[in-house]
Amino acid sequence: MKKVINIMLGVLKYLLLLVAFSASLFIVLKMNQRLGKPITDSINIFIPYGILLLLYILNFSLDRRAILDNLFYNLTSCLVFSTNLVVFYRAVFDYNMLFNGIQKMGVNFNYFNDYLSFNRIMLYGLIIADIIFMFIPNMKKKNTINLELKDNKEVKESKKEDLEVL
């Protein structure tokens, strides 16, 4: 059961990363359009998403089981990206917020802007955790080496027994 949940969360992690990035990009583009600023002024918001995407691709391509099979890390990643989507949903679709009615822009930029610092903290926390887990050796390789050593000992012992019988 743990393996199935871990696989589901692992796949969901990638999907939520892309959706959370695109939701943040949408709000930041609308905010920059309202202020008349270029997108390059807001590039620091998207740096953690790019780093996480690169780390996820690196972990997947190097088959880092310490990260890919870590249920707690996959759950935390999904929760961080889901939090980002909930904030996006409230900033865009919650018409009960007073500022949404005052601005008439369709997006509560103040609510989203207040969340951005917490978003960066959570994303950089995921990056740091991912880097730390990258240095944990793969258990699979360690076990196969131990099995190979055991197999070699068994082969040597069986050869000794065969020689003694002769």
CSV table of N, CA and C in Angstrom, one decimal:
chain,number,residue,atom,x,y,z
A,1,MET,N,0.8,-1.2,0.0
A,1,MET,CA,0.0,0.0,0.0
A,1,MET,C,0.9,1.3,0.0
A,2,LYS,N,1.9,1.2,0.8
A,2,LYS,CA,2.8,2.3,0.9
A,2,LYS,C,3.5,2.6,-0.5
A,3,LYS,N,3.8,1.6,-1.2
A,3,LYS,CA,4.4,1.7,-2.5
A,3,LYS,C,3.5,2.4,-3.5
A,4,VAL,N,2.2,2.0,-3.5
A,4,VAL,CA,1.2,2.5,-4.4
A,4,VAL,C,1.0,4.0,-4.1
A,5,ILE,N,0.8,4.3,-2.9
A,5,ILE,CA,0.6,5.7,-2.5
A,5,ILE,C,1.8,6.6,-2.9
A,6,ASN,N,3.0,6.0,-2.7
A,6,ASN,CA,4.3,6.7,-3.1
A,6,ASN,C,4.3,6.9,-4.6
A,7,ILE,N,4.0,6.0,-5.4
A,7,ILE,CA,4.0,6.1,-6.8
A,7,ILE,C,3.0,7.2,-7.2
A,8,MET,N,1.8,7.2,-6.6
A,8,MET,CA,0.7,8.2,-7.0
A,8,MET,C,1.2,9.6,-6.6
A,9,LEU,N,1.8,9.7,-5.4
A,9,LEU,CA,2.3,11.0,-5.0
A,9,LEU,C,3.5,11.5,-5.8
A,10,GLY,N,4.3,10.5,-6.3
A,10,GLY,CA,5.4,10.9,-7.1
A,10,GLY,C,5.0,11.4,-8.5
A,11,VAL,N,4.0,10.8,-9.0
A,11,VAL,CA,3.5,11.3,-10.3
A,11,VAL,C,2.7,12.7,-10.1
A,12,LEU,N,2.0,12.7,-9.0
A,12,LEU,CA,1.2,14.0,-8.7
A,12,LEU,C,2.2,15.1,-8.5
A,13,LYS,N,3.3,14.8,-7.9
A,13,LYS,CA,4.3,15.9,-7.6
A,13,LYS,C,4.7,16.6,-8.9
A,14,TYR,N,5.0,15.9,-9.9
A,14,TYR,CA,5.4,16.5,-11.2
A,14,TYR,C,4.2,17.4,-11.8
A,15,LEU,N,3.0,16.8,-11.8
A,15,LEU,CA,1.9,17.5,-12.3
A,15,LEU,C,1.6,18.8,-11.5
A,16,LEU,N,1.6,18.7,-10.2
A,16,LEU,CA,1.3,19.9,-9.4
A,16,LEU,C,2.4,20.9,-9.5
A,17,LEU,N,3.7,20.5,-9.8
A,17,LEU,CA,4.7,21.5,-10.0
A,17,LEU,C,4.4,22.3,-11.2
A,18,LEU,N,4.0,21.7,-12.3
A,18,LEU,CA,3.7,22.4,-13.5
A,18,LEU,C,2.5,23.3,-13.4
A,19,VAL,N,1.5,22.8,-12.7
A,19,VAL,CA,0.3,23.6,-12.6
A,19,VAL,C,0.5,24.8,-11.6
A,20,ALA,N,1.3,24.6,-10.6
A,20,ALA,CA,1.6,25.7,-9.6
A,20,ALA,C,2.4,26.7,-10.3
A,21,PHE,N,3.4,26.3,-11.1
A,21,PHE,CA,4.2,27.2,-11.8
A,21,PHE,C,3.4,28.1,-12.8
A,22,SER,N,2.5,27.4,-13.5
A,22,SER,CA,1.7,28.1,-14.5
A,22,SER,C,0.7,29.1,-13.8
A,23,ALA,N,0.2,28.7,-12.7
A,23,ALA,CA,-0.8,29.5,-11.9
A,23,ALA,C,0.0,30.8,-11.4
A,24,SER,N,1.2,30.6,-10.9
A,24,SER,CA,2.0,31.7,-10.4
A,24,SER,C,2.3,32.6,-11.6
A,25,LEU,N,2.7,32.0,-12.7
A,25,LEU,CA,3.0,32.8,-13.9
A,25,LEU,C,1.8,33.7,-14.4
A,26,PHE,N,0.6,33.1,-14.3
A,26,PHE,CA,-0.6,33.8,-14.7
A,26,PHE,C,-0.8,35.0,-13.8
A,27,ILE,N,-0.7,34.9,-12.5
A,27,ILE,CA,-0.9,36.0,-11.6
A,27,ILE,C,0.2,37.0,-11.8
A,28,VAL,N,1.4,36.6,-11.9
A,28,VAL,CA,2.5,37.6,-12.0
A,28,VAL,C,2.4,38.3,-13.3
A,29,LEU,N,2.0,37.7,-14.4
A,29,LEU,CA,1.9,38.4,-15.7
A,29,LEU,C,0.8,39.4,-15.6
A,30,LYS,N,-0.4,39.0,-14.9
A,30,LYS,CA,-1.4,40.0,-14.8
A,30,LYS,C,-1.0,41.2,-13.9
A,31,MET,N,-0.2,40.9,-12.8
A,31,MET,CA,0.2,41.9,-11.9
A,31,MET,C,1.2,42.9,-12.6
A,32,ASN,N,2.1,42.3,-13.4
A,32,ASN,CA,3.0,43.1,-14.2
A,32,ASN,C,2.3,43.9,-15.3
A,33,GLN,N,1.3,43.4,-15.8
A,33,GLN,CA,0.5,44.1,-16.8
A,33,GLN,C,-0.2,45.3,-16.2
A,34,ARG,N,-0.7,45.1,-15.0
A,34,ARG,CA,-1.4,46.2,-14.3
A,34,ARG,C,-0.4,47.3,-13.9
A,35,LEU,N,0.8,46.9,-13.5
A,35,LEU,CA,1.8,47.9,-13.1
A,35,LEU,C,2.6,48.4,-14.2
A,36,GLY,N,2.5,47.8,-15.4
A,36,GLY,CA,3.3,48.2,-16.5
A,36,GLY,C,4.8,47.9,-16.4
A,37,LYS,N,5.1,46.8,-15.7
A,37,LYS,CA,6.5,46.4,-15.5
A,37,LYS,C,6.8,45.2,-16.4
A,38,PRO,N,8.1,45.0,-16.8
A,38,PRO,CA,8.4,43.8,-17.6
A,38,PRO,C,8.5,42.6,-16.7
A,39,ILE,N,8.4,41.4,-17.3
A,39,ILE,CA,8.5,40.2,-16.6
A,39,ILE,C,9.8,39.9,-16.0
A,40,THR,N,10.9,40.5,-16.5
A,40,THR,CA,12.2,40.3,-16.0
A,40,THR,C,12.3,40.9,-14.5
A,41,ASP,N,11.5,41.8,-14.1
A,41,ASP,CA,11.5,42.3,-12.8
A,41,ASP,C,11.0,41.2,-11.8
A,42,SER,N,10.3,40.2,-12.2
A,42,SER,CA,9.7,39.2,-11.4
A,42,SER,C,10.3,37.8,-11.6
A,43,ILE,N,11.5,37.8,-12.2
A,43,ILE,CA,12.1,36.5,-12.5
A,43,ILE,C,12.5,35.7,-11.2
A,44,ASN,N,12.8,36.4,-10.1
A,44,ASN,CA,13.2,35.8,-8.9
A,44,ASN,C,12.1,34.9,-8.3
A,45,ILE,N,10.9,35.1,-8.7
A,45,ILE,CA,9.7,34.3,-8.2
A,45,ILE,C,9.8,32.9,-8.8
A,46,PHE,N,10.3,32.8,-10.0
A,46,PHE,CA,10.3,31.6,-10.8
A,46,PHE,C,11.6,30.8,-10.7
A,47,ILE,N,12.6,31.3,-10.1
A,47,ILE,CA,13.9,30.6,-10.0
A,47,ILE,C,13.7,29.3,-9.2
A,48,PRO,N,13.0,29.3,-8.0
A,48,PRO,CA,12.9,28.0,-7.3
A,48,PRO,C,12.1,26.9,-8.1
A,49,TYR,N,11.1,27.3,-8.9
A,49,TYR,CA,10.4,26.3,-9.7
A,49,TYR,C,11.4,25.7,-10.7
A,50,GLY,N,12.2,26.5,-11.3
A,50,GLY,CA,13.2,26.0,-12.3
A,50,GLY,C,14.2,25.0,-11.6
A,51,ILE,N,14.7,25.4,-10.5
A,51,ILE,CA,15.7,24.6,-9.7
A,51,ILE,C,15.0,23.3,-9.4
A,52,LEU,N,13.8,23.3,-8.8
A,52,LEU,CA,13.1,22.1,-8.5
A,52,LEU,C,12.8,21.2,-9.7
A,53,LEU,N,12.5,21.8,-10.8
A,53,LEU,CA,12.3,21.0,-12.0
A,53,LEU,C,13.6,20.3,-12.4
A,54,LEU,N,14.7,21.0,-12.4
A,54,LEU,CA,16.0,20.4,-12.7
A,54,LEU,C,16.3,19.3,-11.8
A,55,LEU,N,16.1,19.5,-10.5
A,55,LEU,CA,16.4,18.5,-9.5
A,55,LEU,C,15.5,17.3,-9.7
A,56,TYR,N,14.3,17.5,-10.0
A,56,TYR,CA,13.4,16.3,-10.2
A,56,TYR,C,13.8,15.5,-11.4
A,57,ILE,N,14.2,16.2,-12.5
A,57,ILE,CA,14.6,15.5,-13.7
A,57,ILE,C,15.9,14.8,-13.4
A,58,LEU,N,16.8,15.4,-12.6
A,58,LEU,CA,18.1,14.8,-12.3
A,58,LEU,C,17.9,13.6,-11.4
A,59,ASN,N,17.0,13.7,-10.4
A,59,ASN,CA,16.7,12.5,-9.6
A,59,ASN,C,16.1,11.4,-10.4
A,60,PHE,N,15.2,11.7,-11.3
A,60,PHE,CA,14.6,10.7,-12.1
A,60,PHE,C,15.5,10.0,-13.0
A,61,SER,N,16.4,10.8,-13.7
A,61,SER,CA,17.3,10.2,-14.6
A,61,SER,C,18.4,9.4,-14.0
A,62,LEU,N,18.9,9.8,-12.8
A,62,LEU,CA,19.9,9.1,-12.0
A,62,LEU,C,19.3,8.0,-11.2
A,63,ASP,N,18.0,7.9,-11.2
A,63,ASP,CA,17.3,6.8,-10.4
A,63,ASP,C,17.7,6.9,-8.9
A,64,ARG,N,17.6,8.0,-8.3
A,64,ARG,CA,17.9,8.2,-6.9
A,64,ARG,C,16.7,7.7,-6.1
A,65,ARG,N,16.8,6.5,-5.6
A,65,ARG,CA,15.7,5.9,-4.9
A,65,ARG,C,15.5,6.5,-3.5
A,66,ALA,N,16.6,7.1,-3.0
A,66,ALA,CA,16.4,7.8,-1.7
A,66,ALA,C,15.4,8.9,-1.7
A,67,ILE,N,15.2,9.5,-2.9
A,67,ILE,CA,14.3,10.6,-3.1
A,67,ILE,C,13.0,10.1,-3.7
A,68,LEU,N,13.1,9.3,-4.7
A,68,LEU,CA,11.9,8.8,-5.4
A,68,LEU,C,11.0,7.9,-4.6
A,69,ASP,N,11.6,7.2,-3.6
A,69,ASP,CA,10.8,6.3,-2.8
A,69,ASP,C,10.6,6.9,-1.4
A,70,ASN,N,10.8,8.2,-1.2
A,70,ASN,CA,10.6,8.8,0.1
A,70,ASN,C,9.2,9.3,0.1
A,71,LEU,N,8.4,8.6,0.9
A,71,LEU,CA,6.9,9.0,0.9
A,71,LEU,C,6.7,10.4,1.6
A,72,PHE,N,7.5,10.7,2.6
A,72,PHE,CA,7.4,11.9,3.3
A,72,PHE,C,7.7,13.1,2.4
A,73,TYR,N,8.8,13.0,1.6
A,73,TYR,CA,9.2,14.0,0.7
A,73,TYR,C,8.2,14.2,-0.4
A,74,ASN,N,7.7,13.2,-1.0
A,74,ASN,CA,6.7,13.3,-2.0
A,74,ASN,C,5.4,13.9,-1.5
A,75,LEU,N,5.0,13.5,-0.3
A,75,LEU,CA,3.8,14.1,0.3
A,75,LEU,C,4.0,15.6,0.6
A,76,THR,N,5.2,16.0,1.1
A,76,THR,CA,5.5,17.4,1.4
A,76,THR,C,5.5,18.2,0.1
A,77,SER,N,6.1,17.6,-0.9
A,77,SER,CA,6.1,18.3,-2.2
A,77,SER,C,4.6,18.6,-2.7
A,78,CYS,N,3.8,17.6,-2.6
A,78,CYS,CA,2.4,17.7,-3.1
A,78,CYS,C,1.7,18.8,-2.2
A,79,LEU,N,1.9,18.8,-0.9
A,79,LEU,CA,1.3,19.7,-0.1
A,79,LEU,C,1.7,21.2,-0.4
A,80,VAL,N,3.0,21.4,-0.7
A,80,VAL,CA,3.5,22.7,-1.0
A,80,VAL,C,2.9,23.2,-2.3
A,81,PHE,N,2.8,22.4,-3.3
A,81,PHE,CA,2.3,22.8,-4.6
A,81,PHE,C,0.8,23.0,-4.5
A,82,SER,N,0.1,22.1,-3.7
A,82,SER,CA,-1.3,22.3,-3.4
A,82,SER,C,-1.6,23.6,-2.7
A,83,THR,N,-0.8,24.0,-1.8
A,83,THR,CA,-1.0,25.2,-1.1
A,83,THR,C,-0.9,26.4,-2.0
A,84,ASN,N,0.1,26.3,-2.9
A,84,ASN,CA,0.2,27.3,-4.0
A,84,ASN,C,-1.1,27.4,-4.8
A,85,LEU,N,-1.6,26.3,-5.1
A,85,LEU,CA,-2.9,26.3,-6.0
A,85,LEU,C,-4.1,26.8,-5.2
A,86,VAL,N,-4.1,26.6,-3.9
A,86,VAL,CA,-5.2,27.1,-3.1
A,86,VAL,C,-5.1,28.6,-3.0
A,87,VAL,N,-3.9,29.1,-2.8
A,87,VAL,CA,-3.7,30.6,-2.8
A,87,VAL,C,-4.1,31.2,-4.1
A,88,PHE,N,-3.7,30.5,-5.2
A,88,PHE,CA,-4.1,31.0,-6.5
A,88,PHE,C,-5.6,31.0,-6.7
A,89,TYR,N,-6.2,30.0,-6.3
A,89,TYR,CA,-7.7,29.9,-6.4
A,89,TYR,C,-8.4,31.0,-5.6
A,90,ARG,N,-7.9,31.2,-4.4
A,90,ARG,CA,-8.5,32.3,-3.6
A,90,ARG,C,-8.2,33.7,-4.1
A,91,ALA,N,-7.0,33.9,-4.7
A,91,ALA,CA,-6.7,35.2,-5.2
A,91,ALA,C,-7.5,35.5,-6.5
A,92,VAL,N,-7.8,34.5,-7.2
A,92,VAL,CA,-8.5,34.7,-8.5
A,92,VAL,C,-10.1,34.6,-8.4
A,93,PHE,N,-10.5,33.6,-7.7
A,93,PHE,CA,-12.0,33.2,-7.7
A,93,PHE,C,-12.7,33.6,-6.4
A,94,ASP,N,-12.1,34.1,-5.4
A,94,ASP,CA,-12.8,34.4,-4.2
A,94,ASP,C,-13.3,35.8,-4.2
A,95,TYR,N,-14.6,36.0,-4.5
A,95,TYR,CA,-15.1,37.3,-4.7
A,95,TYR,C,-15.6,37.9,-3.4
A,96,ASN,N,-15.5,37.1,-2.3
A,96,ASN,CA,-15.9,37.7,-1.0
A,96,ASN,C,-14.8,38.5,-0.3
A,97,MET,N,-13.6,38.4,-0.9
A,97,MET,CA,-12.5,39.3,-0.4
A,97,MET,C,-12.8,40.7,-0.8
A,98,LEU,N,-12.6,41.6,0.1
A,98,LEU,CA,-13.0,43.0,0.0
A,98,LEU,C,-12.1,43.6,-1.2
A,99,PHE,N,-10.8,43.3,-1.2
A,99,PHE,CA,-10.0,43.9,-2.2
A,99,PHE,C,-10.3,43.5,-3.6
A,100,ASN,N,-10.8,42.3,-3.8
A,100,ASN,CA,-11.2,41.8,-5.1
A,100,ASN,C,-12.3,42.7,-5.7
A,101,GLY,N,-13.2,43.1,-4.8
A,101,GLY,CA,-14.3,44.0,-5.3
A,101,GLY,C,-13.8,45.4,-5.5
A,102,ILE,N,-12.9,45.9,-4.8
A,102,ILE,CA,-12.4,47.2,-4.9
A,102,ILE,C,-11.6,47.4,-6.2
A,103,GLN,N,-10.7,46.5,-6.4
A,103,GLN,CA,-9.8,46.6,-7.6
A,103,GLN,C,-10.4,46.4,-8.9
A,104,LYS,N,-11.4,45.6,-9.0
A,104,LYS,CA,-12.1,45.2,-10.2
A,104,LYS,C,-11.1,44.7,-11.3
A,105,MET,N,-10.1,44.0,-10.8
A,105,MET,CA,-9.1,43.4,-11.7
A,105,MET,C,-9.3,41.9,-11.9
A,106,GLY,N,-10.1,41.3,-11.1
A,106,GLY,CA,-10.3,39.9,-11.2
A,106,GLY,C,-9.3,39.1,-10.4
A,107,VAL,N,-8.3,39.7,-9.9
A,107,VAL,CA,-7.2,39.0,-9.1
A,107,VAL,C,-6.9,39.9,-7.9
A,108,ASN,N,-6.9,39.3,-6.7
A,108,ASN,CA,-6.5,40.0,-5.5
A,108,ASN,C,-4.9,39.9,-5.4
A,109,PHE,N,-4.3,40.9,-5.9
A,109,PHE,CA,-2.8,40.9,-6.0
A,109,PHE,C,-2.2,41.0,-4.6
A,110,ASN,N,-2.9,41.8,-3.7
A,110,ASN,CA,-2.3,41.9,-2.4
A,110,ASN,C,-2.3,40.6,-1.6
A,111,TYR,N,-3.3,39.8,-1.8
A,111,TYR,CA,-3.3,38.5,-1.1
A,111,TYR,C,-2.2,37.6,-1.7
A,112,PHE,N,-2.1,37.6,-3.0
A,112,PHE,CA,-1.0,36.8,-3.6
A,112,PHE,C,0.4,37.3,-3.2
A,113,ASN,N,0.5,38.6,-3.2
A,113,ASN,CA,1.8,39.2,-2.9
A,113,ASN,C,2.2,38.9,-1.4
A,114,ASP,N,1.3,38.9,-0.5
A,114,ASP,CA,1.6,38.5,0.9
A,114,ASP,C,2.0,37.1,1.0
A,115,TYR,N,1.6,36.2,0.1
A,115,TYR,CA,1.9,34.8,0.1
A,115,TYR,C,3.3,34.5,-0.5
A,116,LEU,N,3.8,35.4,-1.3
A,116,LEU,CA,5.0,35.0,-2.1
A,116,LEU,C,6.2,34.7,-1.2
A,117,SER,N,6.4,35.4,-0.1
A,117,SER,CA,7.5,35.1,0.7
A,117,SER,C,7.4,33.7,1.3
A,118,PHE,N,6.2,33.3,1.8
A,118,PHE,CA,6.1,32.0,2.3
A,118,PHE,C,6.2,30.9,1.2
A,119,ASN,N,5.8,31.3,0.0
A,119,ASN,CA,6.0,30.4,-1.1
A,119,ASN,C,7.5,30.1,-1.4
A,120,ARG,N,8.3,31.2,-1.4
A,120,ARG,CA,9.7,31.0,-1.6
A,120,ARG,C,10.4,30.2,-0.5
A,121,ILE,N,9.9,30.4,0.7
A,121,ILE,CA,10.5,29.6,1.9
A,121,ILE,C,10.2,28.1,1.7
A,122,MET,N,9.0,27.8,1.3
A,122,MET,CA,8.6,26.4,1.1
A,122,MET,C,9.3,25.8,0.0
A,123,LEU,N,9.4,26.5,-1.2
A,123,LEU,CA,10.1,26.0,-2.3
A,123,LEU,C,11.6,25.8,-2.1
A,124,TYR,N,12.2,26.8,-1.4
A,124,TYR,CA,13.7,26.6,-1.1
A,124,TYR,C,13.9,25.5,-0.1
A,125,GLY,N,12.9,25.3,0.8
A,125,GLY,CA,13.0,24.2,1.7
A,125,GLY,C,12.9,22.8,1.0
A,126,LEU,N,12.1,22.7,0.0
A,126,LEU,CA,12.1,21.5,-0.8
A,126,LEU,C,13.4,21.3,-1.6
A,127,ILE,N,14.0,22.4,-2.1
A,127,ILE,CA,15.2,22.3,-2.8
A,127,ILE,C,16.3,21.8,-1.8
A,128,ILE,N,16.4,22.3,-0.6
A,128,ILE,CA,17.4,21.9,0.4
A,128,ILE,C,17.2,20.5,0.7
A,129,ALA,N,15.9,20.1,1.0
A,129,ALA,CA,15.7,18.7,1.3
A,129,ALA,C,16.0,17.7,0.2
A,130,ASP,N,15.8,18.1,-1.0
A,130,ASP,CA,16.1,17.3,-2.2
A,130,ASP,C,17.6,17.1,-2.3
A,131,ILE,N,18.4,18.2,-2.1
A,131,ILE,CA,19.8,18.1,-2.2
A,131,ILE,C,20.4,17.2,-1.1
A,132,ILE,N,19.8,17.3,0.1
A,132,ILE,CA,20.3,16.5,1.2
A,132,ILE,C,20.0,15.0,1.0
A,133,PHE,N,18.8,14.7,0.4
A,133,PHE,CA,18.5,13.3,0.1
A,133,PHE,C,19.3,12.8,-1.0
A,134,MET,N,19.8,13.7,-1.9
A,134,MET,CA,20.6,13.2,-3.0
A,134,MET,C,21.9,12.5,-2.5
A,135,PHE,N,22.4,12.9,-1.3
A,135,PHE,CA,23.6,12.4,-0.8
A,135,PHE,C,23.5,11.1,0.0
A,136,ILE,N,22.2,10.6,0.2
A,136,ILE,CA,22.0,9.3,0.8
A,136,ILE,C,22.2,8.3,-0.3
A,137,PRO,N,23.0,7.3,0.0
A,137,PRO,CA,23.3,6.2,-1.0
A,137,PRO,C,22.0,5.4,-1.3
A,138,ASN,N,21.9,5.0,-2.5
A,138,ASN,CA,20.8,4.1,-2.9
A,138,ASN,C,20.9,2.8,-2.1
A,139,MET,N,19.8,2.4,-1.5
A,139,MET,CA,19.8,1.1,-0.8
A,139,MET,C,19.8,-0.1,-1.7
A,140,LYS,N,19.3,0.1,-2.9
A,140,LYS,CA,19.2,-1.0,-3.9
A,140,LYS,C,20.6,-1.4,-4.3
A,141,LYS,N,21.5,-0.5,-4.5
A,141,LYS,CA,22.8,-0.9,-4.9
A,141,LYS,C,23.6,-1.6,-3.8
A,142,LYS,N,23.3,-1.1,-2.6
A,142,LYS,CA,24.0,-1.7,-1.4
A,142,LYS,C,23.6,-3.1,-1.2
A,143,ASN,N,22.3,-3.4,-1.3
A,143,ASN,CA,21.7,-4.7,-1.2
A,143,ASN,C,22.2,-5.6,-2.3
A,144,THR,N,22.3,-5.2,-3.5
A,144,THR,CA,22.8,-6.1,-4.6
A,144,THR,C,24.2,-6.4,-4.4
A,145,ILE,N,25.0,-5.5,-3.8
A,145,ILE,CA,26.4,-5.8,-3.6
A,145,ILE,C,26.5,-6.9,-2.5
A,146,ASN,N,25.7,-6.7,-1.4
A,146,ASN,CA,25.7,-7.7,-0.4
A,146,ASN,C,25.3,-9.1,-0.9
A,147,LEU,N,24.3,-9.1,-1.8
A,147,LEU,CA,23.8,-10.4,-2.3
A,147,LEU,C,24.8,-11.0,-3.2
A,148,GLU,N,25.5,-10.2,-4.0
A,148,GLU,CA,26.6,-10.7,-4.8
A,148,GLU,C,27.7,-11.3,-4.0
A,149,LEU,N,28.1,-10.7,-2.9
A,149,LEU,CA,29.1,-11.2,-2.0
A,149,LEU,C,28.7,-12.5,-1.4
A,150,LYS,N,27.4,-12.6,-1.0
A,150,LYS,CA,26.9,-13.8,-0.4
A,150,LYS,C,26.9,-14.9,-1.4
A,151,ASP,N,26.5,-14.6,-2.7
A,151,ASP,CA,26.5,-15.6,-3.7
A,151,ASP,C,27.9,-16.1,-4.0
A,152,ASN,N,28.9,-15.2,-4.0
A,152,ASN,CA,30.2,-15.6,-4.2
A,152,ASN,C,30.7,-16.6,-3.1
A,153,LYS,N,30.4,-16.3,-1.9
A,153,LYS,CA,30.8,-17.1,-0.8
A,153,LYS,C,30.1,-18.5,-0.9
A,154,GLU,N,28.8,-18.5,-1.3
A,154,GLU,CA,28.1,-19.8,-1.4
A,154,GLU,C,28.8,-20.6,-2.6
A,155,VAL,N,29.2,-20.0,-3.7
A,155,VAL,CA,29.8,-20.7,-4.8
A,155,VAL,C,31.1,-21.3,-4.3
A,156,LYS,N,31.9,-20.5,-3.6
A,156,LYS,CA,33.2,-21.0,-3.1
A,156,LYS,C,33.0,-22.1,-2.2
A,157,GLU,N,32.0,-22.0,-1.3
A,157,GLU,CA,31.8,-23.1,-0.3
A,157,GLU,C,31.3,-24.4,-1.0
A,158,SER,N,30.5,-24.2,-2.0
A,158,SER,CA,30.0,-25.4,-2.8
A,158,SER,C,31.1,-26.0,-3.6
A,159,LYS,N,32.1,-25.2,-4.1
A,159,LYS,CA,33.2,-25.8,-4.8
A,159,LYS,C,34.1,-26.6,-3.8
A,160,LYS,N,34.3,-26.0,-2.6
A,160,LYS,CA,35.1,-26.7,-1.6
A,160,LYS,C,34.4,-28.1,-1.2
A,161,GLU,N,33.1,-28.1,-1.1
A,161,GLU,CA,32.4,-29.3,-0.8
A,161,GLU,C,32.5,-30.3,-1.9
A,162,ASP,N,32.5,-29.9,-3.1
A,162,ASP,CA,32.6,-30.7,-4.3
A,162,ASP,C,34.0,-31.3,-4.3
A,163,LEU,N,35.0,-30.5,-4.0
A,163,LEU,CA,36.4,-31.0,-4.0
A,163,LEU,C,36.6,-32.0,-2.9
A,164,GLU,N,36.0,-31.8,-1.7
A,164,GLU,CA,36.1,-32.8,-0.6
A,164,GLU,C,35.5,-34.1,-0.9
A,165,VAL,N,34.4,-34.1,-1.7
A,165,VAL,CA,33.7,-35.3,-2.0
A,165,VAL,C,34.6,-36.1,-3.0
A,166,LEU,N,35.3,-35.5,-3.9
A,166,LEU,CA,36.1,-36.2,-4.8
A,166,LEU,C,37.3,-36.7,-4.1
